[in-house]
Amino acid sequence: MKVEMRHIYKSFGPVRALQDVSLTVEAGTIHGLLGENGAGKTTLMKILSGYLRPDRGDIFLDGKPIRFASPAEGLRHGIGMLHQDPMDFPAMSVLDNFMMSHEGEFWLDRRRARRALQELAGQFGFDLDPDARVDRLTVGERQQLELLRLLWRGVQVLILDEPTTGISAPQKVRLFETLRRLAEEGKTIIFVTHKLEEVEELCHRVTVLRQGRLAGEATPPYSPQRLIEMMFGRPIPMPERQPVPPGEPVLEIRDLVVGDHRLRLSRVNLTVRSGEIIGLAGMEGSGQQLFMRACAGLVRPWEGSIRVRGEDLTGKPYHAFLEAGVLFVPANRLEEGLIPGLTLTEHFQLVYPNGRYLIDWEQARAEAQRRIRDFNIRGKPETMVEALSGGNQQRTLLALIRTPAHLLLLEHPTRGLDVESSMWVWRRLKERAQEGTALMVISSDLQELLQYCDRIIVFFSGRISEPMATEELTLDRLGHMIAGRGW
Amino acid sequence: MKEILLPRARPSRWIEFGFQGLSVLMALLFTTLVLLIAGAPPIEAYRQVLEGAFGSLKRATDILVAWVPLMLATSGLLLTFTAGLWNIGVEGQIMLGAIAATGVMRALQDTSLPPPLILILAMAAGMAGGAAWAGLVGLLKIYGGVHEIFGGLGLNFVATTLILWLIFGPWKRPGIGSMSGTEPFPERLWLPVFPGLRLSPWALLLALLSIALVYVLLRNTYFGLRLKAIGKNIRAAHLLGVPTARYLFLALLGCGAMAGLAGAVQVTAVYHRLIPPISSGYGYLGLLVAMLANYRVSWSIPVAFFFAALNIGSIQLPITLKLDSTLSGVMQGALVLFVLLMQGARARWQPKSAVETGDDA
């Protein structure tokens, strides 16, 4: 089935996720979709599969225009999507999951489904026990199950969103074999990834997105240099920077082991000194969030120790970290950072109470007014935070960082902000560093990391690089490392 | 800098008022329909309810007798609702308050302690009993991962059973235990009432104090602000440094204490003994009042009064119209349902003003 998407636009509130993106995929090919975080890959694919509706633009299947109201409708037209996080039902059996989206019948025919499952699994050499519970399976096995389920549903277009994150090397080899075979059978495969070598190994053609726009297309033989340029833009000459004199160690991490259901960071050692800014680079989900949350006391490490200004905080609750001057600013502003339904004044009073029991609202309002001015927030003391724009929400978050802070941990502090707002944020962060605070910053904007950080650590699928001095790094080198090359 | 300040999601007061009025009208229509199906004359029934509620001074003050425990429970619930908790266990907390108060009264009624002291002790015990029962809900939630709705519902059943066991067991009347409750306390230990009426000025004072307390707590204290923050976004509140577990627990304790006080008032001022239906459903009714009042202290006062009036007004329906007095329940339930329905309708028809947040990448 030939897939064509033409001039697709999609916005989420003020954020433009996709602008004028077109994509054509021929039947029987594996088409790569490459781009860094936030480039719009997943959004584009969610539109194709019926999860999201485009604001503008048309979709054609074999030349016929279509418009889906739901993923179920997409499935009925033969489009199936394998999501980055398995969308299955962990508490149910493999067989029940397999039957989940089967439509048209009232009674469950377990016998037939079991036969179909075993047959399909045999065809592709997957080893799946129909009676096992899904939460006992590895991520790779869950993915195999999901793949079989979609094939059983008769999908003609298969979308895979970052399918190799969290699966083992043999599972990856098997997955690639399977995809090649499906393409030979005439199925259309769209392979979303940020890893260059996967594109080189697998894809017949690749489309690159950057910041919601089409950056270009390429066919083999690929030039990695060219692809990286398309993904990250042309390198901009760096301004001169003066090195900071190293201060006292603020954060000392020894032999840290921490993990979640898909990643494991092993034996991390790091010392961050006062006044230093450390950048954490890597594709989303490569381990940097996990690492930062461990440093904030939000994720308990499995092994190793975390010391802040000499005090051992390993395994202590978040509050102990907070009291030690470790402050964490999350990326998702309205889910974790701010409290929708509370005004700016109320936010400031939560963090900087001006009394012990009773609130003096008169004084609170005046204080809020002052902070709003200091932090350049476009809003009034009684404005609810959800009514602020993204940039103003971000500035509010910065205004809520307590002083004194010894270690500031920031996730994507400039995500979704325009250039001017980003520069303002970095100016404030630099000021904090000059006052002696140590900073660790996650960002997917490599340019900005190179520009503002003293040292950069790269994460790739749970691997973690040595901290590298920014002077010795180039955008090109960093881009390669993030895409898993040149380690 | 091209950033847009989005309009605040606050509809005009008049639209809000209009929707509220519409829901009252629909609830009235619905109840009329129920009455017609039951074969009763609707106008006459409404007249009887009004007459029953405001027909005489005694009846009108009876509304306040019902309003006191309802308001106490509602005040407490405003704390838990603000913290985002569904304290459905408030019913059991009233019962435990009644049990604890009865326990103290029974233990001290034969001593020579002055009656006011005994009554104060009974009230304090009632508050402690309700708070303890609510504390259990909190412990189950915070340490056991049991949702407060399930914990509260379970403990409500335990409380009911506990009352029955006490009435038919250790506290049974001399001779034989019966559903009529425990032996009444001596009259000197009854909470004083206005002459000729059932209303106690002291009970009224307690209800007014609880309203004032909750009003100030929620409006002017850091305690209230932190509860609000937890209720709106517990994750962000935690990250901003609010000790969430402690405040959830405190909200439940506060609510339990007020519900327990309601139970103690019922025992000392109204029934003068422990009876099986001592809570009279005021806890559940309090949940409805709080919802209908949109979780605002000021609105909950008239709403609770209205509900109490319905309760009192429908008492004589069985005698005059051979209608069951649960008609008030039908009206109260219908009212809450239609108000919630209208809120849902409004959210649907009004253009979205909040920013739609999509997931990135």
PDB file of N, CA, C and O in Angstrom, chain A residues 12 14 38 42 46 293 318-319 322 334-336 338-339 346 349 353-355 357-359 361 378 382 384 387 389 391-392 395 402 415 421, chain B residues 1-6 8 219-222 225-226 228-229 232-233 235-243 355-361:
ATOM      1  N   PHE A  12       0.026  22.039  19.025  1.00  0.00           N
ATOM      2  CA  PHE A  12      -0.535  21.777  20.352  1.00  0.00           C
ATOM      3  C   PHE A  12      -0.518  23.100  21.083  1.00  0.00           C
ATOM      4  O   PHE A  12       0.528  23.534  21.550  1.00  0.00           O
ATOM      5  N   PRO A  14       0.143  26.643  21.712  1.00  0.00           N
ATOM      6  CA  PRO A  14       1.056  27.547  21.008  1.00  0.00           C
ATOM      7  C   PRO A  14       2.247  26.825  20.354  1.00  0.00           C
ATOM      8  O   PRO A  14       3.005  27.440  19.634  1.00  0.00           O
ATOM      9  N   GLY A  38      11.562  15.806  19.607  1.00  0.00           N
ATOM     10  CA  GLY A  38      10.764  16.999  19.353  1.00  0.00           C
ATOM     11  C   GLY A  38      10.771  17.408  17.894  1.00  0.00           C
ATOM     12  O   GLY A  38      10.260  18.461  17.544  1.00  0.00           O
ATOM     13  N   THR A  42       7.085  11.328  15.952  1.00  0.00           N
ATOM     14  CA  THR A  42       5.982  10.584  16.551  1.00  0.00           C
ATOM     15  C   THR A  42       4.642  11.236  16.237  1.00  0.00           C
ATOM     16  O   THR A  42       3.665  10.557  15.942  1.00  0.00           O
ATOM     17  N   LYS A  46       1.566   9.443  14.541  1.00  0.00           N
ATOM     18  CA  LYS A  46       0.284   9.340  15.227  1.00  0.00           C
ATOM     19  C   LYS A  46      -0.839   9.872  14.344  1.00  0.00           C
ATOM     20  O   LYS A  46      -1.971   9.408  14.416  1.00  0.00           O
ATOM     21  N   ARG A 293      17.108  12.184  37.927  1.00  0.00           N
ATOM     22  CA  ARG A 293      16.147  11.963  39.001  1.00  0.00           C
ATOM     23  C   ARG A 293      16.776  11.210  40.172  1.00  0.00           C
ATOM     24  O   ARG A 293      16.355  11.370  41.319  1.00  0.00           O
ATOM     25  N   TYR A 318      13.375  12.403  49.161  1.00  0.00           N
ATOM     26  CA  TYR A 318      13.480  13.642  48.388  1.00  0.00           C
ATOM     27  C   TYR A 318      13.648  14.862  49.289  1.00  0.00           C
ATOM     28  O   TYR A 318      14.399  15.782  48.975  1.00  0.00           O
ATOM     29  N   HIS A 319      12.963  14.844  50.432  1.00  0.00           N
ATOM     30  CA  HIS A 319      13.022  15.990  51.328  1.00  0.00           C
ATOM     31  C   HIS A 319      14.424  16.274  51.840  1.00  0.00           C
ATOM     32  O   HIS A 319      14.818  17.435  51.995  1.00  0.00           O
ATOM     33  N   LEU A 322      16.221  18.066  49.207  1.00  0.00           N
ATOM     34  CA  LEU A 322      15.738  19.439  49.145  1.00  0.00           C
ATOM     35  C   LEU A 322      16.415  20.276  50.235  1.00  0.00           C
ATOM     36  O   LEU A 322      16.881  21.382  49.994  1.00  0.00           O
ATOM     37  N   LEU A 334       3.333  21.622  33.405  1.00  0.00           N
ATOM     38  CA  LEU A 334       2.010  21.613  34.037  1.00  0.00           C
ATOM     39  C   LEU A 334       1.707  20.293  34.732  1.00  0.00           C
ATOM     40  O   LEU A 334       0.757  20.194  35.495  1.00  0.00           O
ATOM     41  N   GLU A 335       2.498  19.250  34.474  1.00  0.00           N
ATOM     42  CA  GLU A 335       2.228  17.986  35.157  1.00  0.00           C
ATOM     43  C   GLU A 335       3.011  17.882  36.459  1.00  0.00           C
ATOM     44  O   GLU A 335       2.509  17.404  37.455  1.00  0.00           O
ATOM     45  N   GLU A 336       4.268  18.316  36.427  1.00  0.00           N
ATOM     46  CA  GLU A 336       5.107  18.121  37.605  1.00  0.00           C
ATOM     47  C   GLU A 336       5.615  19.415  38.219  1.00  0.00           C
ATOM     48  O   GLU A 336       5.935  19.463  39.395  1.00  0.00           O
ATOM     49  N   LEU A 338       4.314  22.866  37.948  1.00  0.00           N
ATOM     50  CA  LEU A 338       3.399  23.871  38.469  1.00  0.00           C
ATOM     51  C   LEU A 338       2.070  23.215  38.845  1.00  0.00           C
ATOM     52  O   LEU A 338       1.829  22.061  38.513  1.00  0.00           O
ATOM     53  N   ILE A 339       1.227  24.000  39.503  1.00  0.00           N
ATOM     54  CA  ILE A 339      -0.039  23.459  39.973  1.00  0.00           C
ATOM     55  C   ILE A 339      -1.182  24.196  39.297  1.00  0.00           C
ATOM     56  O   ILE A 339      -1.549  25.297  39.716  1.00  0.00           O
ATOM     57  N   GLU A 346      -0.106  32.330  44.839  1.00  0.00           N
ATOM     58  CA  GLU A 346      -0.194  31.119  45.652  1.00  0.00           C
ATOM     59  C   GLU A 346       1.039  30.234  45.461  1.00  0.00           C
ATOM     60  O   GLU A 346       1.546  29.644  46.417  1.00  0.00           O
ATOM     61  N   GLN A 349       3.827  31.746  47.444  1.00  0.00           N
ATOM     62  CA  GLN A 349       3.631  31.557  48.883  1.00  0.00           C
ATOM     63  C   GLN A 349       3.947  30.120  49.310  1.00  0.00           C
ATOM     64  O   GLN A 349       4.356  29.878  50.432  1.00  0.00           O
ATOM     65  N   PRO A 353       7.069  31.049  52.004  1.00  0.00           N
ATOM     66  CA  PRO A 353       6.052  31.565  52.927  1.00  0.00           C
ATOM     67  C   PRO A 353       6.598  32.761  53.696  1.00  0.00           C
ATOM     68  O   PRO A 353       7.763  32.771  54.077  1.00  0.00           O
ATOM     69  N   ASN A 354       5.753  33.795  53.871  1.00  0.00           N
ATOM     70  CA  ASN A 354       6.237  34.946  54.626  1.00  0.00           C
ATOM     71  C   ASN A 354       5.735  34.937  56.060  1.00  0.00           C
ATOM     72  O   ASN A 354       5.789  35.931  56.758  1.00  0.00           O
ATOM     73  N   GLY A 355       5.223  33.806  56.494  1.00  0.00           N
ATOM     74  CA  GLY A 355       4.818  33.672  57.879  1.00  0.00           C
ATOM     75  C   GLY A 355       4.811  32.203  58.225  1.00  0.00           C
ATOM     76  O   GLY A 355       5.192  31.375  57.402  1.00  0.00           O
ATOM     77  N   TYR A 357       1.998  30.489  60.048  1.00  0.00           N
ATOM     78  CA  TYR A 357       0.670  29.898  59.909  1.00  0.00           C
ATOM     79  C   TYR A 357      -0.254  30.707  59.003  1.00  0.00           C
ATOM     80  O   TYR A 357      -0.861  30.176  58.101  1.00  0.00           O
ATOM     81  N   LEU A 358      -0.302  32.013  59.293  1.00  0.00           N
ATOM     82  CA  LEU A 358      -1.269  32.839  58.570  1.00  0.00           C
ATOM     83  C   LEU A 358      -0.634  33.517  57.370  1.00  0.00           C
ATOM     84  O   LEU A 358       0.530  33.935  57.417  1.00  0.00           O
ATOM     85  N   ILE A 359      -1.403  33.602  56.296  1.00  0.00           N
ATOM     86  CA  ILE A 359      -0.911  34.268  55.093  1.00  0.00           C
ATOM     87  C   ILE A 359      -1.384  35.706  55.088  1.00  0.00           C
ATOM     88  O   ILE A 359      -2.566  35.975  55.299  1.00  0.00           O
ATOM     89  N   TRP A 361      -2.167  38.194  52.685  1.00  0.00           N
ATOM     90  CA  TRP A 361      -2.339  38.229  51.229  1.00  0.00           C
ATOM     91  C   TRP A 361      -1.898  39.541  50.625  1.00  0.00           C
ATOM     92  O   TRP A 361      -1.438  39.581  49.479  1.00  0.00           O
ATOM     93  N   ARG A 378       5.012  37.420  32.057  1.00  0.00           N
ATOM     94  CA  ARG A 378       3.853  38.178  31.567  1.00  0.00           C
ATOM     95  C   ARG A 378       2.602  37.614  32.201  1.00  0.00           C
ATOM     96  O   ARG A 378       2.010  36.664  31.694  1.00  0.00           O
ATOM     97  N   GLU A 382      -2.651  37.372  40.286  1.00  0.00           N
ATOM     98  CA  GLU A 382      -3.787  36.439  40.427  1.00  0.00           C
ATOM     99  C   GLU A 382      -4.032  35.603  39.172  1.00  0.00           C
ATOM    100  O   GLU A 382      -5.047  34.941  39.055  1.00  0.00           O
ATOM    101  N   MET A 384      -3.828  32.433  36.923  1.00  0.00           N
ATOM    102  CA  MET A 384      -3.601  30.996  37.129  1.00  0.00           C
ATOM    103  C   MET A 384      -2.453  30.553  36.219  1.00  0.00           C
ATOM    104  O   MET A 384      -2.370  30.987  35.072  1.00  0.00           O
ATOM    105  N   ALA A 387      -2.898  29.505  32.564  1.00  0.00           N
ATOM    106  CA  ALA A 387      -3.245  30.506  31.558  1.00  0.00           C
ATOM    107  C   ALA A 387      -2.007  31.208  31.010  1.00  0.00           C
ATOM    108  O   ALA A 387      -2.108  32.010  30.103  1.00  0.00           O
ATOM    109  N   SER A 389       1.649  31.458  28.987  1.00  0.00           N
ATOM    110  CA  SER A 389       2.247  30.789  27.843  1.00  0.00           C
ATOM    111  C   SER A 389       3.447  29.982  28.323  1.00  0.00           C
ATOM    112  O   SER A 389       3.902  30.125  29.460  1.00  0.00           O
ATOM    113  N   GLY A 391       6.641  30.014  27.720  1.00  0.00           N
ATOM    114  CA  GLY A 391       7.814  30.744  28.178  1.00  0.00           C
ATOM    115  C   GLY A 391       7.604  31.342  29.552  1.00  0.00           C
ATOM    116  O   GLY A 391       8.500  31.317  30.403  1.00  0.00           O
ATOM    117  N   ASN A 392       6.414  31.866  29.782  1.00  0.00           N
ATOM    118  CA  ASN A 392       6.122  32.451  31.090  1.00  0.00           C
ATOM    119  C   ASN A 392       6.018  31.391  32.167  1.00  0.00           C
ATOM    120  O   ASN A 392       6.391  31.615  33.314  1.00  0.00           O
ATOM    121  N   ARG A 395       9.586  30.638  33.065  1.00  0.00           N
ATOM    122  CA  ARG A 395      10.165  31.662  33.929  1.00  0.00           C
ATOM    123  C   ARG A 395       9.593  31.563  35.334  1.00  0.00           C
ATOM    124  O   ARG A 395      10.292  31.805  36.312  1.00  0.00           O
ATOM    125  N   ARG A 402      14.322  27.783  44.947  1.00  0.00           N
ATOM    126  CA  ARG A 402      14.687  28.401  46.220  1.00  0.00           C
ATOM    127  C   ARG A 402      16.139  28.857  46.228  1.00  0.00           C
ATOM    128  O   ARG A 402      16.979  28.284  45.558  1.00  0.00           O
ATOM    129  N   ARG A 415      13.000  24.066  26.517  1.00  0.00           N
ATOM    130  CA  ARG A 415      12.187  23.375  25.503  1.00  0.00           C
ATOM    131  C   ARG A 415      10.943  24.204  25.152  1.00  0.00           C
ATOM    132  O   ARG A 415      10.232  24.676  26.020  1.00  0.00           O
ATOM    133  N   SER A 421      13.647  34.020  24.679  1.00  0.00           N
ATOM    134  CA  SER A 421      13.331  33.456  25.991  1.00  0.00           C
ATOM    135  C   SER A 421      14.429  32.503  26.439  1.00  0.00           C
ATOM    136  O   SER A 421      14.807  32.473  27.611  1.00  0.00           O
TER     137      SER A 421
ATOM    138  N   MET B   1       9.269  39.393  21.399  1.00  0.00           N
ATOM    139  CA  MET B   1       8.809  38.159  22.051  1.00  0.00           C
ATOM    140  C   MET B   1       7.345  37.933  21.696  1.00  0.00           C
ATOM    141  O   MET B   1       6.508  38.783  21.961  1.00  0.00           O
ATOM    142  N   LYS B   2       7.037  36.838  21.089  1.00  0.00           N
ATOM    143  CA  LYS B   2       5.648  36.651  20.655  1.00  0.00           C
ATOM    144  C   LYS B   2       4.961  35.581  21.522  1.00  0.00           C
ATOM    145  O   LYS B   2       4.798  34.448  21.127  1.00  0.00           O
ATOM    146  N   GLU B   3       4.638  36.034  22.717  1.00  0.00           N
ATOM    147  CA  GLU B   3       3.938  35.111  23.594  1.00  0.00           C
ATOM    148  C   GLU B   3       2.556  35.652  23.891  1.00  0.00           C
ATOM    149  O   GLU B   3       2.373  36.832  24.132  1.00  0.00           O
ATOM    150  N   ILE B   4       1.599  34.753  23.870  1.00  0.00           N
ATOM    151  CA  ILE B   4       0.222  35.208  24.025  1.00  0.00           C
ATOM    152  C   ILE B   4      -0.237  34.855  25.441  1.00  0.00           C
ATOM    153  O   ILE B   4      -0.020  33.751  25.917  1.00  0.00           O
ATOM    154  N   LEU B   5      -0.846  35.812  26.084  1.00  0.00           N
ATOM    155  CA  LEU B   5      -1.462  35.522  27.375  1.00  0.00           C
ATOM    156  C   LEU B   5      -2.862  35.002  27.092  1.00  0.00           C
ATOM    157  O   LEU B   5      -3.700  35.695  26.555  1.00  0.00           O
ATOM    158  N   LEU B   6      -3.083  33.730  27.446  1.00  0.00           N
ATOM    159  CA  LEU B   6      -4.387  33.142  27.141  1.00  0.00           C
ATOM    160  C   LEU B   6      -5.425  33.633  28.133  1.00  0.00           C
ATOM    161  O   LEU B   6      -5.115  33.919  29.281  1.00  0.00           O
ATOM    162  N   ARG B   8      -8.236  33.775  30.892  1.00  0.00           N
ATOM    163  CA  ARG B   8      -8.470  32.901  32.039  1.00  0.00           C
ATOM    164  C   ARG B   8      -9.773  32.155  31.878  1.00  0.00           C
ATOM    165  O   ARG B   8     -10.753  32.693  31.386  1.00  0.00           O
ATOM    166  N   ARG B 219      -8.673  29.808  53.729  1.00  0.00           N
ATOM    167  CA  ARG B 219      -8.482  31.078  53.063  1.00  0.00           C
ATOM    168  C   ARG B 219      -7.218  31.795  53.492  1.00  0.00           C
ATOM    169  O   ARG B 219      -6.568  32.440  52.685  1.00  0.00           O
ATOM    170  N   ASN B 220      -6.881  31.662  54.741  1.00  0.00           N
ATOM    171  CA  ASN B 220      -5.825  32.524  55.264  1.00  0.00           C
ATOM    172  C   ASN B 220      -4.613  31.803  55.846  1.00  0.00           C
ATOM    173  O   ASN B 220      -3.779  32.444  56.463  1.00  0.00           O
ATOM    174  N   THR B 221      -4.536  30.509  55.685  1.00  0.00           N
ATOM    175  CA  THR B 221      -3.389  29.845  56.307  1.00  0.00           C
ATOM    176  C   THR B 221      -2.579  29.056  55.287  1.00  0.00           C
ATOM    177  O   THR B 221      -3.079  28.680  54.235  1.00  0.00           O
ATOM    178  N   TYR B 222      -1.318  28.837  55.647  1.00  0.00           N
ATOM    179  CA  TYR B 222      -0.454  28.010  54.806  1.00  0.00           C
ATOM    180  C   TYR B 222      -0.950  26.574  54.767  1.00  0.00           C
ATOM    181  O   TYR B 222      -0.807  25.875  53.776  1.00  0.00           O
ATOM    182  N   LEU B 225      -3.463  26.491  52.046  1.00  0.00           N
ATOM    183  CA  LEU B 225      -2.829  26.643  50.737  1.00  0.00           C
ATOM    184  C   LEU B 225      -2.147  25.338  50.325  1.00  0.00           C
ATOM    185  O   LEU B 225      -2.223  24.911  49.175  1.00  0.00           O
ATOM    186  N   ARG B 226      -1.482  24.703  51.301  1.00  0.00           N
ATOM    187  CA  ARG B 226      -0.799  23.444  50.980  1.00  0.00           C
ATOM    188  C   ARG B 226      -1.804  22.354  50.641  1.00  0.00           C
ATOM    189  O   ARG B 226      -1.589  21.552  49.722  1.00  0.00           O
ATOM    190  N   LYS B 228      -4.651  22.798  49.269  1.00  0.00           N
ATOM    191  CA  LYS B 228      -5.143  23.120  47.929  1.00  0.00           C
ATOM    192  C   LYS B 228      -4.132  22.671  46.879  1.00  0.00           C
ATOM    193  O   LYS B 228      -4.496  22.084  45.851  1.00  0.00           O
ATOM    194  N   ALA B 229      -2.870  22.945  47.145  1.00  0.00           N
ATOM    195  CA  ALA B 229      -1.820  22.549  46.198  1.00  0.00           C
ATOM    196  C   ALA B 229      -1.816  21.038  46.011  1.00  0.00           C
ATOM    197  O   ALA B 229      -1.719  20.535  44.889  1.00  0.00           O
ATOM    198  N   LYS B 232      -4.765  19.902  43.894  1.00  0.00           N
ATOM    199  CA  LYS B 232      -4.745  20.250  42.477  1.00  0.00           C
ATOM    200  C   LYS B 232      -3.664  19.485  41.719  1.00  0.00           C
ATOM    201  O   LYS B 232      -3.818  19.187  40.534  1.00  0.00           O
ATOM    202  N   ASN B 233      -2.536  19.246  42.362  1.00  0.00           N
ATOM    203  CA  ASN B 233      -1.457  18.528  41.677  1.00  0.00           C
ATOM    204  C   ASN B 233      -0.474  18.005  42.718  1.00  0.00           C
ATOM    205  O   ASN B 233       0.483  18.677  43.097  1.00  0.00           O
ATOM    206  N   ARG B 235       1.740  15.716  42.662  1.00  0.00           N
ATOM    207  CA  ARG B 235       3.103  15.457  42.193  1.00  0.00           C
ATOM    208  C   ARG B 235       3.944  16.750  42.250  1.00  0.00           C
ATOM    209  O   ARG B 235       5.046  16.768  42.786  1.00  0.00           O
ATOM    210  N   ALA B 236       3.363  17.822  41.694  1.00  0.00           N
ATOM    211  CA  ALA B 236       4.093  19.088  41.692  1.00  0.00           C
ATOM    212  C   ALA B 236       4.245  19.609  43.116  1.00  0.00           C
ATOM    213  O   ALA B 236       5.293  20.157  43.466  1.00  0.00           O
ATOM    214  N   ALA B 237       3.216  19.431  43.948  1.00  0.00           N
ATOM    215  CA  ALA B 237       3.300  19.887  45.334  1.00  0.00           C
ATOM    216  C   ALA B 237       4.461  19.190  46.030  1.00  0.00           C
ATOM    217  O   ALA B 237       5.242  19.809  46.754  1.00  0.00           O
ATOM    218  N   HIS B 238       4.606  17.910  45.783  1.00  0.00           N
ATOM    219  CA  HIS B 238       5.709  17.145  46.373  1.00  0.00           C
ATOM    220  C   HIS B 238       7.046  17.709  45.903  1.00  0.00           C
ATOM    221  O   HIS B 238       7.948  17.960  46.702  1.00  0.00           O
ATOM    222  N   LEU B 239       7.166  17.941  44.596  1.00  0.00           N
ATOM    223  CA  LEU B 239       8.435  18.446  44.061  1.00  0.00           C
ATOM    224  C   LEU B 239       8.734  19.851  44.575  1.00  0.00           C
ATOM    225  O   LEU B 239       9.879  20.220  44.738  1.00  0.00           O
ATOM    226  N   LEU B 240       7.698  20.625  44.856  1.00  0.00           N
ATOM    227  CA  LEU B 240       7.918  21.976  45.377  1.00  0.00           C
ATOM    228  C   LEU B 240       8.186  21.951  46.880  1.00  0.00           C
ATOM    229  O   LEU B 240       8.354  22.994  47.492  1.00  0.00           O
ATOM    230  N   GLY B 241       8.185  20.766  47.465  1.00  0.00           N
ATOM    231  CA  GLY B 241       8.599  20.657  48.852  1.00  0.00           C
ATOM    232  C   GLY B 241       7.484  20.576  49.873  1.00  0.00           C
ATOM    233  O   GLY B 241       7.737  20.716  51.063  1.00  0.00           O
ATOM    234  N   VAL B 242       6.253  20.360  49.438  1.00  0.00           N
ATOM    235  CA  VAL B 242       5.159  20.194  50.407  1.00  0.00           C
ATOM    236  C   VAL B 242       5.184  18.757  50.919  1.00  0.00           C
ATOM    237  O   VAL B 242       5.208  17.825  50.111  1.00  0.00           O
ATOM    238  N   PRO B 243       5.229  18.565  52.243  1.00  0.00           N
ATOM    239  CA  PRO B 243       5.203  17.184  52.759  1.00  0.00           C
ATOM    240  C   PRO B 243       3.808  16.585  52.564  1.00  0.00           C
ATOM    241  O   PRO B 243       2.949  16.705  53.438  1.00  0.00           O
ATOM    242  N   VAL B 355      -4.680  25.442  27.512  1.00  0.00           N
ATOM    243  CA  VAL B 355      -3.793  25.018  26.440  1.00  0.00           C
ATOM    244  C   VAL B 355      -3.859  23.501  26.318  1.00  0.00           C
ATOM    245  O   VAL B 355      -3.728  22.785  27.291  1.00  0.00           O
ATOM    246  N   GLU B 356      -4.072  23.078  25.107  1.00  0.00           N
ATOM    247  CA  GLU B 356      -4.064  21.632  24.873  1.00  0.00           C
ATOM    248  C   GLU B 356      -2.609  21.176  24.905  1.00  0.00           C
ATOM    249  O   GLU B 356      -1.774  21.698  24.189  1.00  0.00           O
ATOM    250  N   THR B 357      -2.303  20.254  25.756  1.00  0.00           N
ATOM    251  CA  THR B 357      -0.916  19.817  25.820  1.00  0.00           C
ATOM    252  C   THR B 357      -0.762  18.498  25.100  1.00  0.00           C
ATOM    253  O   THR B 357      -1.402  17.519  25.446  1.00  0.00           O
ATOM    254  N   GLY B 358       0.060  18.462  24.102  1.00  0.00           N
ATOM    255  CA  GLY B 358       0.306  17.218  23.387  1.00  0.00           C
ATOM    256  C   GLY B 358       1.630  16.661  23.849  1.00  0.00           C
ATOM    257  O   GLY B 358       2.465  17.382  24.382  1.00  0.00           O
ATOM    258  N   ASP B 359       1.840  15.373  23.654  1.00  0.00           N
ATOM    259  CA  ASP B 359       3.135  14.819  24.021  1.00  0.00           C
ATOM    260  C   ASP B 359       4.124  15.129  22.917  1.00  0.00           C
ATOM    261  O   ASP B 359       3.789  15.236  21.756  1.00  0.00           O
ATOM    262  N   ASP B 360       5.338  15.293  23.293  1.00  0.00           N
ATOM    263  CA  ASP B 360       6.311  15.771  22.318  1.00  0.00           C
ATOM    264  C   ASP B 360       6.942  14.611  21.552  1.00  0.00           C
ATOM    265  O   ASP B 360       6.618  13.465  21.757  1.00  0.00           O
ATOM    266  N   ALA B 361       7.850  14.932  20.706  1.00  0.00           N
ATOM    267  CA  ALA B 361       8.630  14.029  19.860  1.00  0.00           C
ATOM    268  C   ALA B 361       7.808  13.334  18.794  1.00  0.00           C
ATOM    269  O   ALA B 361       6.782  12.825  19.000  1.00  0.00           O
TER     270      ALA B 361
END
